[in-house]
C-alpha atoms as a PDB file:
ATOM      1  CA  MET A   1      26.155  -2.234 -37.592  1.00  0.00           C
ATOM      2  CA  PRO A   2      26.611  -2.333 -33.812  1.00  0.00           C
ATOM      3  CA  GLU A   3      25.873  -5.529 -31.951  1.00  0.00           C
ATOM      4  CA  ARG A   4      24.429  -5.883 -28.487  1.00  0.00           C
ATOM      5  CA  THR A   5      27.322  -7.007 -26.296  1.00  0.00           C
ATOM      6  CA  ALA A   6      25.929  -6.594 -22.793  1.00  0.00           C
ATOM      7  CA  SER A   7      26.242  -9.746 -20.688  1.00  0.00           C
ATOM      8  CA  PRO A   8      22.968 -11.219 -19.452  1.00  0.00           C
ATOM      9  CA  SER A   9      22.177 -10.957 -15.763  1.00  0.00           C
ATOM     10  CA  SER A  10      22.257 -14.091 -13.605  1.00  0.00           C
ATOM     11  CA  ARG A  11      18.465 -14.242 -13.842  1.00  0.00           C
ATOM     12  CA  GLN A  12      18.600 -13.924 -17.643  1.00  0.00           C
ATOM     13  CA  ALA A  13      21.250 -16.638 -17.772  1.00  0.00           C
ATOM     14  CA  TRP A  14      19.053 -18.928 -15.677  1.00  0.00           C
ATOM     15  CA  GLU A  15      16.000 -18.237 -17.837  1.00  0.00           C
ATOM     16  CA  MET A  16      17.980 -18.769 -21.055  1.00  0.00           C
ATOM     17  CA  SER A  17      19.060 -22.214 -19.837  1.00  0.00           C
ATOM     18  CA  ARG A  18      15.428 -23.352 -19.856  1.00  0.00           C
ATOM     19  CA  PRO A  19      14.261 -24.001 -23.437  1.00  0.00           C
ATOM     20  CA  ASN A  20      10.858 -22.649 -24.399  1.00  0.00           C
ATOM     21  CA  LYS A  21       8.354 -24.841 -26.265  1.00  0.00           C
ATOM     22  CA  LEU A  22       9.698 -24.053 -29.709  1.00  0.00           C
ATOM     23  CA  GLU A  23      13.285 -24.613 -28.634  1.00  0.00           C
ATOM     24  CA  SER A  24      12.379 -27.996 -27.178  1.00  0.00           C
ATOM     25  CA  ARG A  25      10.576 -28.967 -30.379  1.00  0.00           C
ATOM     26  CA  PHE A  26      13.537 -27.913 -32.537  1.00  0.00           C
ATOM     27  CA  ARG A  27      15.863 -29.923 -30.309  1.00  0.00           C
ATOM     28  CA  ASP A  28      13.630 -32.930 -30.998  1.00  0.00           C
ATOM     29  CA  LEU A  29      13.612 -32.173 -34.734  1.00  0.00           C
ATOM     30  CA  ILE A  30      17.407 -32.002 -34.886  1.00  0.00           C
ATOM     31  CA  GLY A  31      17.545 -35.375 -33.149  1.00  0.00           C
ATOM     32  CA  GLN A  32      14.980 -36.869 -35.545  1.00  0.00           C
ATOM     33  CA  LEU A  33      16.925 -35.654 -38.580  1.00  0.00           C
ATOM     34  CA  ALA A  34      20.293 -36.831 -37.275  1.00  0.00           C
ATOM     35  CA  GLU A  35      19.040 -40.280 -36.310  1.00  0.00           C
ATOM     36  CA  ASN A  36      16.728 -40.983 -39.275  1.00  0.00           C
ATOM     37  CA  GLY A  37      18.073 -43.834 -41.355  1.00  0.00           C
ATOM     38  CA  LYS A  38      16.158 -42.613 -44.426  1.00  0.00           C
ATOM     39  CA  LEU A  39      18.116 -39.360 -44.568  1.00  0.00           C
ATOM     40  CA  VAL A  40      21.635 -38.188 -45.300  1.00  0.00           C
ATOM     41  CA  VAL A  41      22.188 -35.220 -43.007  1.00  0.00           C
ATOM     42  CA  ALA A  42      24.849 -32.504 -42.795  1.00  0.00           C
ATOM     43  CA  ASN A  43      25.394 -29.107 -41.142  1.00  0.00           C
ATOM     44  CA  VAL A  44      23.371 -30.161 -38.115  1.00  0.00           C
ATOM     45  CA  ALA A  45      23.554 -27.710 -35.216  1.00  0.00           C
ATOM     46  CA  TYR A  46      21.515 -26.902 -32.145  1.00  0.00           C
ATOM     47  CA  GLY A  47      23.089 -23.884 -30.466  1.00  0.00           C
ATOM     48  CA  GLU A  48      23.404 -22.491 -26.985  1.00  0.00           C
ATOM     49  CA  PRO A  49      20.843 -20.253 -25.227  1.00  0.00           C
ATOM     50  CA  SER A  50      20.934 -16.687 -26.510  1.00  0.00           C
ATOM     51  CA  LEU A  51      19.387 -13.360 -25.627  1.00  0.00           C
ATOM     52  CA  SER A  52      15.739 -13.440 -26.690  1.00  0.00           C
ATOM     53  CA  PHE A  53      13.785 -10.836 -28.626  1.00  0.00           C
ATOM     54  CA  GLY A  54      12.299  -9.922 -25.258  1.00  0.00           C
ATOM     55  CA  ASP A  55      15.763  -8.893 -24.077  1.00  0.00           C
ATOM     56  CA  LEU A  56      16.245  -6.730 -27.181  1.00  0.00           C
ATOM     57  CA  ARG A  57      13.119  -4.569 -27.277  1.00  0.00           C
ATOM     58  CA  ASP A  58      15.057  -1.317 -27.703  1.00  0.00           C
ATOM     59  CA  LEU A  59      15.568  -1.808 -31.428  1.00  0.00           C
ATOM     60  CA  SER A  60      17.124   1.637 -31.869  1.00  0.00           C
ATOM     61  CA  HIS A  61      20.212   0.060 -30.270  1.00  0.00           C
ATOM     62  CA  PHE A  62      20.664  -1.837 -33.528  1.00  0.00           C
ATOM     63  CA  ASN A  63      19.427   0.777 -35.998  1.00  0.00           C
ATOM     64  CA  PRO A  64      18.402   4.388 -35.262  1.00  0.00           C
ATOM     65  CA  ASP A  65      15.640   4.082 -37.877  1.00  0.00           C
ATOM     66  CA  TRP A  66      13.916   1.376 -35.831  1.00  0.00           C
ATOM     67  CA  GLY A  67      12.793   3.568 -32.935  1.00  0.00           C
ATOM     68  CA  ASP A  68       9.128   3.150 -33.934  1.00  0.00           C
ATOM     69  CA  VAL A  69       9.373  -0.565 -34.791  1.00  0.00           C
ATOM     70  CA  ARG A  70       7.669  -2.762 -32.201  1.00  0.00           C
ATOM     71  CA  LEU A  71       7.984  -6.484 -31.607  1.00  0.00           C
ATOM     72  CA  ASP A  72       4.696  -8.281 -31.035  1.00  0.00           C
ATOM     73  CA  GLU A  73       4.178 -10.247 -27.837  1.00  0.00           C
ATOM     74  CA  GLN A  74       4.276 -13.598 -29.608  1.00  0.00           C
ATOM     75  CA  THR A  75       7.759 -12.853 -30.954  1.00  0.00           C
ATOM     76  CA  VAL A  76       8.895 -11.522 -27.583  1.00  0.00           C
ATOM     77  CA  ASN A  77       7.591 -14.491 -25.593  1.00  0.00           C
ATOM     78  CA  GLU A  78       7.727 -17.519 -27.919  1.00  0.00           C
ATOM     79  CA  ALA A  79      10.350 -17.145 -30.672  1.00  0.00           C
ATOM     80  CA  LEU A  80      13.555 -19.181 -30.714  1.00  0.00           C
ATOM     81  CA  ALA A  81      16.413 -17.721 -28.682  1.00  0.00           C
ATOM     82  CA  LEU A  82      19.396 -19.916 -29.562  1.00  0.00           C
ATOM     83  CA  THR A  83      22.745 -19.031 -31.115  1.00  0.00           C
ATOM     84  CA  THR A  84      21.775 -21.072 -34.170  1.00  0.00           C
ATOM     85  CA  VAL A  85      19.662 -23.993 -35.337  1.00  0.00           C
ATOM     86  CA  SER A  86      20.530 -25.570 -38.685  1.00  0.00           C
ATOM     87  CA  ALA A  87      20.461 -28.704 -40.808  1.00  0.00           C
ATOM     88  CA  TYR A  88      20.763 -29.867 -44.408  1.00  0.00           C
ATOM     89  CA  TRP A  89      19.255 -33.205 -45.410  1.00  0.00           C
ATOM     90  CA  GLU A  90      18.585 -35.420 -48.423  1.00  0.00           C
ATOM     91  CA  SER A  91      16.433 -38.514 -48.742  1.00  0.00           C
ATOM     92  CA  SER A  92      18.259 -41.829 -49.135  1.00  0.00           C
ATOM     93  CA  GLU A  93      17.679 -44.402 -51.845  1.00  0.00           C
ATOM     94  CA  PRO A  94      15.388 -46.038 -52.795  1.00  0.00           C
ATOM     95  CA  LEU A  95      13.176 -43.051 -51.929  1.00  0.00           C
ATOM     96  CA  PRO A  96      12.752 -40.352 -54.584  1.00  0.00           C
ATOM     97  CA  LYS A  97      15.256 -37.557 -54.096  1.00  0.00           C
ATOM     98  CA  ILE A  98      14.032 -34.696 -51.952  1.00  0.00           C
ATOM     99  CA  PHE A  99      16.056 -32.320 -49.820  1.00  0.00           C
ATOM    100  CA  GLY A 100      15.696 -29.538 -47.317  1.00  0.00           C
ATOM    101  CA  GLU A 101      17.657 -26.978 -45.367  1.00  0.00           C
ATOM    102  CA  PHE A 102      17.359 -24.311 -42.712  1.00  0.00           C
ATOM    103  CA  TYR A 103      19.695 -22.009 -40.838  1.00  0.00           C
ATOM    104  CA  LEU A 104      18.054 -19.930 -38.106  1.00  0.00           C
ATOM    105  CA  PRO A 105      20.276 -17.228 -36.591  1.00  0.00           C
ATOM    106  CA  SER A 106      19.950 -15.926 -33.042  1.00  0.00           C
ATOM    107  CA  PRO A 107      17.820 -12.828 -32.332  1.00  0.00           C
ATOM    108  CA  VAL A 108      21.009 -10.845 -31.756  1.00  0.00           C
ATOM    109  CA  GLU A 109      22.423 -11.934 -35.129  1.00  0.00           C
ATOM    110  CA  ILE A 110      19.149 -11.203 -36.935  1.00  0.00           C
ATOM    111  CA  LEU A 111      18.859  -7.685 -35.556  1.00  0.00           C
ATOM    112  CA  GLY A 112      22.584  -7.004 -35.751  1.00  0.00           C
ATOM    113  CA  MET A 113      22.925  -7.756 -39.460  1.00  0.00           C
ATOM    114  CA  GLY A 114      23.463  -4.803 -41.744  1.00  0.00           C
ATOM    115  CA  GLN A 115      21.218  -4.217 -44.726  1.00  0.00           C
ATOM    116  CA  ASP A 116      21.494  -6.457 -47.761  1.00  0.00           C
ATOM    117  CA  PRO A 117      24.225  -5.019 -50.051  1.00  0.00           C
ATOM    118  CA  ALA A 118      21.914  -5.805 -52.988  1.00  0.00           C
ATOM    119  CA  ALA A 119      19.702  -2.900 -51.914  1.00  0.00           C
ATOM    120  CA  ASP A 120      22.244  -0.372 -53.168  1.00  0.00           C
ATOM    121  CA  LEU A 121      22.207  -1.968 -56.619  1.00  0.00           C
ATOM    122  CA  LEU A 122      18.484  -1.413 -57.171  1.00  0.00           C
ATOM    123  CA  GLU A 123      17.452   1.579 -59.282  1.00  0.00           C
ATOM    124  CA  ASP A 124      13.867   1.930 -58.079  1.00  0.00           C
ATOM    125  CA  PRO A 125      13.788   3.950 -54.804  1.00  0.00           C
ATOM    126  CA  PHE A 126      10.943   1.878 -53.331  1.00  0.00           C
ATOM    127  CA  HIS A 127      12.699  -1.385 -54.176  1.00  0.00           C
ATOM    128  CA  ARG A 128      15.915  -0.088 -52.646  1.00  0.00           C
ATOM    129  CA  GLU A 129      14.159   0.980 -49.438  1.00  0.00           C
ATOM    130  CA  PHE A 130      12.184  -2.266 -49.221  1.00  0.00           C
ATOM    131  CA  VAL A 131      15.231  -4.541 -49.493  1.00  0.00           C
ATOM    132  CA  SER A 132      17.135  -2.394 -46.978  1.00  0.00           C
ATOM    133  CA  GLN A 133      14.365  -3.076 -44.432  1.00  0.00           C
ATOM    134  CA  LEU A 134      14.724  -6.870 -44.531  1.00  0.00           C
ATOM    135  CA  ARG A 135      16.693  -8.898 -41.989  1.00  0.00           C
ATOM    136  CA  PRO A 136      17.136 -12.654 -42.634  1.00  0.00           C
ATOM    137  CA  ILE A 137      15.599 -15.180 -40.227  1.00  0.00           C
ATOM    138  CA  ASP A 138      16.328 -18.312 -42.323  1.00  0.00           C
ATOM    139  CA  ILE A 139      19.212 -18.562 -44.774  1.00  0.00           C
ATOM    140  CA  ALA A 140      20.084 -21.326 -47.242  1.00  0.00           C
ATOM    141  CA  GLN A 141      23.788 -22.139 -47.139  1.00  0.00           C
ATOM    142  CA  LEU A 142      24.029 -25.139 -49.488  1.00  0.00           C
ATOM    143  CA  LEU A 143      20.909 -25.344 -51.641  1.00  0.00           C
ATOM    144  CA  THR A 144      20.470 -22.008 -53.395  1.00  0.00           C
ATOM    145  CA  PRO A 145      22.310 -18.707 -53.095  1.00  0.00           C
ATOM    146  CA  ARG A 146      20.066 -15.767 -52.173  1.00  0.00           C
ATOM    147  CA  TYR A 147      17.408 -18.193 -50.898  1.00  0.00           C
ATOM    148  CA  MET A 148      16.169 -16.752 -47.612  1.00  0.00           C
ATOM    149  CA  SER A 149      13.266 -15.611 -45.478  1.00  0.00           C
ATOM    150  CA  SER A 150      13.307 -12.276 -43.672  1.00  0.00           C
ATOM    151  CA  ILE A 151      11.377 -10.034 -41.334  1.00  0.00           C
ATOM    152  CA  ARG A 152      10.644  -6.492 -42.513  1.00  0.00           C
ATOM    153  CA  MET A 153      11.726  -3.872 -39.998  1.00  0.00           C
ATOM    154  CA  ILE A 154       9.103  -1.148 -40.369  1.00  0.00           C
ATOM    155  CA  PRO A 155       6.547   0.422 -37.965  1.00  0.00           C
ATOM    156  CA  GLN A 156       3.428  -1.752 -37.889  1.00  0.00           C
ATOM    157  CA  ASN A 157       0.281  -2.392 -35.855  1.00  0.00           C
ATOM    158  CA  GLY A 158       0.661  -6.161 -35.734  1.00  0.00           C
ATOM    159  CA  PRO A 159       3.469  -8.712 -36.098  1.00  0.00           C
ATOM    160  CA  LEU A 160       6.394  -7.978 -38.375  1.00  0.00           C
ATOM    161  CA  GLU A 161       5.911  -9.033 -41.995  1.00  0.00           C
ATOM    162  CA  VAL A 162       7.755 -12.146 -43.167  1.00  0.00           C
ATOM    163  CA  TRP A 163       9.093 -12.191 -46.740  1.00  0.00           C
ATOM    164  CA  PHE A 164      10.604 -14.993 -48.828  1.00  0.00           C
ATOM    165  CA  HIS A 165      13.161 -14.532 -51.587  1.00  0.00           C
ATOM    166  CA  ASP A 166      14.740 -16.881 -54.097  1.00  0.00           C
ATOM    167  CA  LEU A 167      15.921 -16.700 -57.686  1.00  0.00           C
ATOM    168  CA  THR A 168      12.585 -17.741 -59.214  1.00  0.00           C
ATOM    169  CA  VAL A 169      11.223 -14.878 -61.327  1.00  0.00           C
ATOM    170  CA  MET A 170       7.849 -14.079 -59.798  1.00  0.00           C
ATOM    171  CA  GLU A 171       6.165 -10.729 -60.369  1.00  0.00           C
ATOM    172  CA  ASN A 172       4.735  -9.086 -57.259  1.00  0.00           C
ATOM    173  CA  PRO A 173       4.398  -5.336 -57.907  1.00  0.00           C
ATOM    174  CA  PRO A 174       5.164  -2.900 -56.436  1.00  0.00           C
ATOM    175  CA  TYR A 175       7.770  -5.097 -54.727  1.00  0.00           C
ATOM    176  CA  PRO A 176      10.952  -6.301 -56.427  1.00  0.00           C
ATOM    177  CA  VAL A 177      10.899  -9.433 -58.569  1.00  0.00           C
ATOM    178  CA  ALA A 178      11.464 -12.689 -56.632  1.00  0.00           C
ATOM    179  CA  TYR A 179      10.103 -11.475 -53.262  1.00  0.00           C
ATOM    180  CA  ALA A 180       6.878 -12.922 -51.824  1.00  0.00           C
ATOM    181  CA  LYS A 181       5.097 -11.999 -48.605  1.00  0.00           C
ATOM    182  CA  LEU A 182       4.235 -15.009 -46.444  1.00  0.00           C
ATOM    183  CA  ASP A 183       1.011 -15.430 -44.526  1.00  0.00           C
ATOM    184  CA  LEU A 184       3.012 -16.158 -41.377  1.00  0.00           C
ATOM    185  CA  THR A 185       4.360 -14.376 -38.339  1.00  0.00           C
ATOM    186  CA  LEU A 186       7.932 -15.058 -37.235  1.00  0.00           C
ATOM    187  CA  VAL A 187       6.797 -17.618 -34.654  1.00  0.00           C
ATOM    188  CA  GLU A 188       4.362 -19.198 -37.126  1.00  0.00           C
ATOM    189  CA  TYR A 189       7.242 -19.470 -39.598  1.00  0.00           C
ATOM    190  CA  GLU A 190       9.293 -21.383 -37.048  1.00  0.00           C
ATOM    191  CA  GLU A 191       6.300 -23.624 -36.291  1.00  0.00           C
ATOM    192  CA  ALA A 192       5.735 -24.310 -40.008  1.00  0.00           C
ATOM    193  CA  LEU A 193       9.401 -25.184 -40.387  1.00  0.00           C
ATOM    194  CA  LEU A 194       9.001 -27.874 -37.750  1.00  0.00           C
ATOM    195  CA  LEU A 195       6.368 -29.586 -39.896  1.00  0.00           C
ATOM    196  CA  THR A 196       7.941 -29.035 -43.313  1.00  0.00           C
ATOM    197  CA  LYS A 197      11.435 -29.963 -42.024  1.00  0.00           C
ATOM    198  CA  GLY A 198      12.765 -27.233 -44.316  1.00  0.00           C
ATOM    199  CA  ALA A 199      11.771 -29.091 -47.504  1.00  0.00           C
ATOM    200  CA  HIS A 200      13.038 -27.013 -50.411  1.00  0.00           C
ATOM    201  CA  GLY A 201      10.472 -24.384 -51.403  1.00  0.00           C
ATOM    202  CA  TRP A 202       8.028 -25.020 -48.564  1.00  0.00           C
ATOM    203  CA  GLN A 203       7.588 -21.262 -48.109  1.00  0.00           C
ATOM    204  CA  TYR A 204       5.564 -21.072 -51.328  1.00  0.00           C
ATOM    205  CA  LEU A 205       2.806 -22.984 -49.551  1.00  0.00           C
ATOM    206  CA  PHE A 206       2.256 -19.894 -47.408  1.00  0.00           C
ATOM    207  CA  ALA A 207       2.481 -17.262 -50.170  1.00  0.00           C
ATOM    208  CA  ASP A 208      -0.309 -15.828 -52.323  1.00  0.00           C
ATOM    209  CA  ILE A 209       1.243 -17.221 -55.489  1.00  0.00           C
ATOM    210  CA  SER A 210      -0.057 -19.518 -58.214  1.00  0.00           C
ATOM    211  CA  LEU A 211       2.206 -22.479 -58.770  1.00  0.00           C
ATOM    212  CA  ALA A 212       0.291 -23.242 -61.979  1.00  0.00           C
ATOM    213  CA  GLU A 213       2.207 -20.518 -63.828  1.00  0.00           C
ATOM    214  CA  PRO A 214       4.714 -21.927 -66.362  1.00  0.00           C
ATOM    215  CA  GLY A 215       7.669 -20.396 -64.519  1.00  0.00           C
ATOM    216  CA  MET A 216       6.615 -22.046 -61.263  1.00  0.00           C
ATOM    217  CA  SER A 217       6.016 -25.601 -62.513  1.00  0.00           C
ATOM    218  CA  HIS A 218       9.347 -26.845 -61.170  1.00  0.00           C
ATOM    219  CA  VAL A 219       8.430 -25.546 -57.697  1.00  0.00           C
ATOM    220  CA  ALA A 220       5.043 -27.283 -57.817  1.00  0.00           C
ATOM    221  CA  GLU A 221       6.644 -30.553 -58.966  1.00  0.00           C
ATOM    222  CA  ARG A 222       9.314 -30.416 -56.262  1.00  0.00           C
ATOM    223  CA  LEU A 223       6.760 -29.715 -53.524  1.00  0.00           C
ATOM    224  CA  GLY A 224       4.457 -32.442 -54.812  1.00  0.00           C
ATOM    225  CA  THR A 225       7.271 -34.979 -54.617  1.00  0.00           C
ATOM    226  CA  ALA A 226       8.264 -33.781 -51.149  1.00  0.00           C
ATOM    227  CA  LEU A 227       4.734 -34.179 -49.825  1.00  0.00           C
ATOM    228  CA  GLU A 228       4.591 -37.708 -51.214  1.00  0.00           C
ATOM    229  CA  VAL A 229       7.923 -38.732 -49.674  1.00  0.00           C
ATOM    230  CA  LEU A 230       7.885 -36.940 -46.310  1.00  0.00           C
ATOM    231  CA  PRO A 231       5.170 -39.227 -44.820  1.00  0.00           C
ATOM    232  CA  ALA A 232       7.422 -42.226 -45.497  1.00  0.00           C
ATOM    233  CA  ILE A 233      10.279 -40.545 -43.618  1.00  0.00           C
ATOM    234  CA  PHE A 234       8.192 -39.057 -40.795  1.00  0.00           C
ATOM    235  CA  PRO A 235       5.159 -41.372 -40.430  1.00  0.00           C
ATOM    236  CA  ASP A 236       4.039 -39.769 -37.163  1.00  0.00           C
ATOM    237  CA  ASP A 237       3.473 -36.329 -38.716  1.00  0.00           C
ATOM    238  CA  ASP A 238       0.300 -35.166 -40.470  1.00  0.00           C
ATOM    239  CA  PHE A 239       1.197 -33.516 -43.765  1.00  0.00           C
ATOM    240  CA  ALA A 240      -2.419 -33.222 -44.964  1.00  0.00           C
ATOM    241  CA  PRO A 241      -2.616 -29.449 -44.234  1.00  0.00           C
ATOM    242  CA  LEU A 242       0.401 -28.906 -46.477  1.00  0.00           C
ATOM    243  CA  ARG A 243      -1.151 -30.940 -49.294  1.00  0.00           C
ATOM    244  CA  VAL A 244      -4.289 -28.795 -49.010  1.00  0.00           C
ATOM    245  CA  ARG A 245      -2.153 -25.685 -49.359  1.00  0.00           C
ATOM    246  CA  LEU A 246      -0.356 -27.079 -52.400  1.00  0.00           C
ATOM    247  CA  GLU A 247      -3.631 -28.028 -54.136  1.00  0.00           C
ATOM    248  CA  ALA A 248      -4.994 -24.529 -53.512  1.00  0.00           C
ATOM    249  CA  ARG A 249      -2.044 -23.073 -55.439  1.00  0.00           C
ATOM    250  CA  LEU A 250      -2.261 -25.346 -58.498  1.00  0.00           C
END
């Protein structure tokens, strides 16, 4: 898959050096994680300015099938535009064990990725096409293989769909097993990540899924523990909206 290699103009370079609101908030989050004495933190990174989605509107440059795919104005104007933002963390004793992770690629990396090789292994034509349309925006590197969130690159009237995938067996026909659509735009996903800190499984709080099902009980238990412990680690944040979302799914 070709990558965009054009150098930014001097004006673009100047604009990229000024972090937008989300980039400033993620810079603060990385600092909070790294300096928090109640956490053990690894893989912490806050990258350099990158080309934004606004600089990459001609999506056919990345894939000829994307000529009719449009980026919404929120993504163009507000999404992160950094080479990478990432962290892995665990709570320290005597707190109950919780953990979280995120790895957010740059817009260029997201759009420049080829399709998931798993698509070619699927027998159902719709499943194969669906998986081939996904491009990861958040990838677990330590916690769980195949644990990621993606945008779906198809023509649409509004923002691009955001989908979550892990190894939990959840039925969601006609889509493949273990994929769930999130009630979030790309920018809203990044905003939610700021609050959840990447706590393992937080994406389920924004999916139309019952966590009361027997196969989802471990997810509900893990999220319940996280929402009990996170206020002790980040006392200045309000996690009540997340608890409301968890209760609505039990």
